[in-house]
Amino acid sequence: MASTEIYRYLSVGNSQIPLDPEGYLVDRNDWSEAVAEALAAEEGLVLTEAHWEVIRVLRDFYARFEQAPAMRPLVKAAGQALGPEKGRSIHLMRLFPESPAKVGARLAGLPKPTNCL
């Protein structure tokens, strides 16, 4: 379950978006592409179409299963949606260094995957 504790705010345009202590949105309804880009900038990332493809896969997974996928389900979902070359953990690691499931979920406006530390 997502934290409702507000730790800090992310400035996006004229809005202040509340984030929890791990940088996830407190309210998923605050998500927009502009919010994703601001969160990505904090990670040192510039979102490309390849990033957006994975973000769409993550958001679709959440819409279907009401949870953000951990790494294995993310790899499988990306492979099914984007093809075998993009459904590989190495591809996801290049896009979202450190932890594709956690970083991707954060940028997609989803809660932290349940099986991620």
PDB file of C-alpha atoms in Angstrom:
ATOM      1  CA  MET A   1       0.000   0.000   0.000  1.00  0.00           C
ATOM      2  CA  ALA A   2       1.272   3.470  -0.841  1.00  0.00           C
ATOM      3  CA  SER A   3       2.352   5.711   1.974  1.00  0.00           C
ATOM      4  CA  THR A   4       0.159   8.691   2.774  1.00  0.00           C
ATOM      5  CA  GLU A   5       2.956  10.417   4.678  1.00  0.00           C
ATOM      6  CA  ILE A   6       4.028  13.598   2.920  1.00  0.00           C
ATOM      7  CA  TYR A   7       7.792  13.921   3.071  1.00  0.00           C
ATOM      8  CA  ARG A   8       8.367  16.654   0.495  1.00  0.00           C
ATOM      9  CA  TYR A   9       6.822  18.359  -2.521  1.00  0.00           C
ATOM     10  CA  LEU A  10       7.785  18.204  -6.184  1.00  0.00           C
ATOM     11  CA  SER A  11       7.333  21.453  -8.102  1.00  0.00           C
ATOM     12  CA  VAL A  12       5.688  20.906 -11.478  1.00  0.00           C
ATOM     13  CA  GLY A  13       4.608  24.100 -13.179  1.00  0.00           C
ATOM     14  CA  ASN A  14       2.450  25.938 -10.645  1.00  0.00           C
ATOM     15  CA  SER A  15       1.663  22.769  -8.689  1.00  0.00           C
ATOM     16  CA  GLN A  16       3.241  21.236  -5.612  1.00  0.00           C
ATOM     17  CA  ILE A  17       2.959  17.456  -5.833  1.00  0.00           C
ATOM     18  CA  PRO A  18       3.258  15.619  -2.487  1.00  0.00           C
ATOM     19  CA  LEU A  19       5.747  12.745  -2.356  1.00  0.00           C
ATOM     20  CA  ASP A  20       6.265  10.089   0.289  1.00  0.00           C
ATOM     21  CA  PRO A  21       9.650   9.423   1.950  1.00  0.00           C
ATOM     22  CA  GLU A  22      10.751   7.185  -0.956  1.00  0.00           C
ATOM     23  CA  GLY A  23       9.745   9.673  -3.662  1.00  0.00           C
ATOM     24  CA  TYR A  24       6.488   8.010  -4.723  1.00  0.00           C
ATOM     25  CA  LEU A  25       3.330  10.028  -5.268  1.00  0.00           C
ATOM     26  CA  VAL A  26       1.105  10.255  -2.219  1.00  0.00           C
ATOM     27  CA  ASP A  27      -1.922  10.531  -4.532  1.00  0.00           C
ATOM     28  CA  ARG A  28      -1.767   8.589  -7.825  1.00  0.00           C
ATOM     29  CA  ASN A  29      -4.266  11.073  -9.297  1.00  0.00           C
ATOM     30  CA  ASP A  30      -1.507  13.709  -9.269  1.00  0.00           C
ATOM     31  CA  TRP A  31       0.343  11.845 -12.023  1.00  0.00           C
ATOM     32  CA  SER A  32       0.818  13.398 -15.452  1.00  0.00           C
ATOM     33  CA  GLU A  33       3.501  13.226 -18.110  1.00  0.00           C
ATOM     34  CA  ALA A  34       4.913  16.486 -16.718  1.00  0.00           C
ATOM     35  CA  VAL A  35       5.136  14.901 -13.257  1.00  0.00           C
ATOM     36  CA  ALA A  36       6.897  11.863 -14.761  1.00  0.00           C
ATOM     37  CA  GLU A  37       9.402  14.146 -16.489  1.00  0.00           C
ATOM     38  CA  ALA A  38      10.071  16.069 -13.258  1.00  0.00           C
ATOM     39  CA  LEU A  39      10.571  12.822 -11.320  1.00  0.00           C
ATOM     40  CA  ALA A  40      12.862  11.534 -14.090  1.00  0.00           C
ATOM     41  CA  ALA A  41      14.941  14.716 -13.925  1.00  0.00           C
ATOM     42  CA  GLU A  42      15.508  14.031 -10.229  1.00  0.00           C
ATOM     43  CA  GLU A  43      16.811  10.594 -11.237  1.00  0.00           C
ATOM     44  CA  GLY A  44      19.100  12.185 -13.823  1.00  0.00           C
ATOM     45  CA  LEU A  45      17.018  10.750 -16.673  1.00  0.00           C
ATOM     46  CA  VAL A  46      15.588  12.339 -19.795  1.00  0.00           C
ATOM     47  CA  LEU A  47      12.575  10.315 -20.892  1.00  0.00           C
ATOM     48  CA  THR A  48      12.760   8.945 -24.428  1.00  0.00           C
ATOM     49  CA  GLU A  49      10.101   7.027 -26.345  1.00  0.00           C
ATOM     50  CA  ALA A  50      11.679   3.808 -25.018  1.00  0.00           C
ATOM     51  CA  HIS A  51      11.068   5.017 -21.450  1.00  0.00           C
ATOM     52  CA  TRP A  52       7.485   5.988 -22.278  1.00  0.00           C
ATOM     53  CA  GLU A  53       6.832   2.528 -23.741  1.00  0.00           C
ATOM     54  CA  VAL A  54       7.793   0.936 -20.439  1.00  0.00           C
ATOM     55  CA  ILE A  55       5.865   3.524 -18.427  1.00  0.00           C
ATOM     56  CA  ARG A  56       2.759   2.682 -20.476  1.00  0.00           C
ATOM     57  CA  VAL A  57       3.355  -1.049 -19.823  1.00  0.00           C
ATOM     58  CA  LEU A  58       3.646  -0.328 -16.090  1.00  0.00           C
ATOM     59  CA  ARG A  59       0.469   1.746 -16.014  1.00  0.00           C
ATOM     60  CA  ASP A  60      -1.417  -0.897 -18.017  1.00  0.00           C
ATOM     61  CA  PHE A  61      -0.190  -3.643 -15.660  1.00  0.00           C
ATOM     62  CA  TYR A  62      -1.415  -1.610 -12.681  1.00  0.00           C
ATOM     63  CA  ALA A  63      -4.788  -0.996 -14.327  1.00  0.00           C
ATOM     64  CA  ARG A  64      -5.226  -4.744 -14.870  1.00  0.00           C
ATOM     65  CA  PHE A  65      -3.810  -6.157 -11.631  1.00  0.00           C
ATOM     66  CA  GLU A  66      -4.048  -3.220  -9.165  1.00  0.00           C
ATOM     67  CA  GLN A  67      -0.395  -3.530  -8.215  1.00  0.00           C
ATOM     68  CA  ALA A  68       2.912  -2.403  -9.650  1.00  0.00           C
ATOM     69  CA  PRO A  69       4.934  -5.314 -11.027  1.00  0.00           C
ATOM     70  CA  ALA A  70       8.164  -6.499  -9.427  1.00  0.00           C
ATOM     71  CA  MET A  71      11.065  -7.153 -11.811  1.00  0.00           C
ATOM     72  CA  ARG A  72      10.088 -10.593 -13.147  1.00  0.00           C
ATOM     73  CA  PRO A  73       6.483  -9.686 -13.967  1.00  0.00           C
ATOM     74  CA  LEU A  74       7.719  -6.403 -15.473  1.00  0.00           C
ATOM     75  CA  VAL A  75      10.112  -8.241 -17.796  1.00  0.00           C
ATOM     76  CA  LYS A  76       7.313 -10.600 -18.842  1.00  0.00           C
ATOM     77  CA  ALA A  77       4.791  -7.779 -19.376  1.00  0.00           C
ATOM     78  CA  ALA A  78       7.310  -5.726 -21.374  1.00  0.00           C
ATOM     79  CA  GLY A  79       8.121  -8.750 -23.526  1.00  0.00           C
ATOM     80  CA  GLN A  80       4.463  -9.415 -24.239  1.00  0.00           C
ATOM     81  CA  ALA A  81       3.670  -5.778 -25.020  1.00  0.00           C
ATOM     82  CA  LEU A  82       6.878  -4.628 -26.709  1.00  0.00           C
ATOM     83  CA  GLY A  83       8.488  -7.766 -28.079  1.00  0.00           C
ATOM     84  CA  PRO A  84      11.298 -10.058 -26.950  1.00  0.00           C
ATOM     85  CA  GLU A  85      14.156  -7.572 -27.413  1.00  0.00           C
ATOM     86  CA  LYS A  86      12.523  -4.987 -25.157  1.00  0.00           C
ATOM     87  CA  GLY A  87      11.302  -7.625 -22.739  1.00  0.00           C
ATOM     88  CA  ARG A  88      14.755  -8.308 -21.363  1.00  0.00           C
ATOM     89  CA  SER A  89      16.073  -7.206 -17.996  1.00  0.00           C
ATOM     90  CA  ILE A  90      19.208  -5.712 -19.598  1.00  0.00           C
ATOM     91  CA  HIS A  91      17.049  -3.404 -21.734  1.00  0.00           C
ATOM     92  CA  LEU A  92      15.068  -2.299 -18.682  1.00  0.00           C
ATOM     93  CA  MET A  93      18.267  -1.776 -16.652  1.00  0.00           C
ATOM     94  CA  ARG A  94      19.623   0.546 -19.349  1.00  0.00           C
ATOM     95  CA  LEU A  95      16.470   2.636 -19.212  1.00  0.00           C
ATOM     96  CA  PHE A  96      15.944   2.631 -15.448  1.00  0.00           C
ATOM     97  CA  PRO A  97      19.295   2.000 -13.720  1.00  0.00           C
ATOM     98  CA  GLU A  98      19.486   0.386 -10.285  1.00  0.00           C
ATOM     99  CA  SER A  99      15.937  -1.012 -10.110  1.00  0.00           C
ATOM    100  CA  PRO A 100      13.707  -0.829 -13.192  1.00  0.00           C
ATOM    101  CA  ALA A 101      10.641  -1.975 -11.256  1.00  0.00           C
ATOM    102  CA  LYS A 102      11.021   0.621  -8.496  1.00  0.00           C
ATOM    103  CA  VAL A 103      12.219   3.544 -10.618  1.00  0.00           C
ATOM    104  CA  GLY A 104       9.741   2.758 -13.390  1.00  0.00           C
ATOM    105  CA  ALA A 105       6.840   2.525 -10.944  1.00  0.00           C
ATOM    106  CA  ARG A 106       7.840   5.831  -9.335  1.00  0.00           C
ATOM    107  CA  LEU A 107       7.961   7.584 -12.730  1.00  0.00           C
ATOM    108  CA  ALA A 108       4.683   5.950 -13.777  1.00  0.00           C
ATOM    109  CA  GLY A 109       2.970   7.346 -10.690  1.00  0.00           C
ATOM    110  CA  LEU A 110       2.407   3.932  -9.148  1.00  0.00           C
ATOM    111  CA  PRO A 111       3.064   2.643  -5.651  1.00  0.00           C
ATOM    112  CA  LYS A 112       6.292   0.806  -4.896  1.00  0.00           C
ATOM    113  CA  PRO A 113       6.135  -2.808  -6.089  1.00  0.00           C
ATOM    114  CA  THR A 114       5.301  -5.039  -3.130  1.00  0.00           C
ATOM    115  CA  ASN A 115       8.222  -7.442  -3.555  1.00  0.00           C
ATOM    116  CA  CYS A 116      10.929  -4.780  -3.931  1.00  0.00           C
ATOM    117  CA  LEU A 117      13.175  -3.822  -1.037  1.00  0.00           C
TER     118      LEU A 117
END
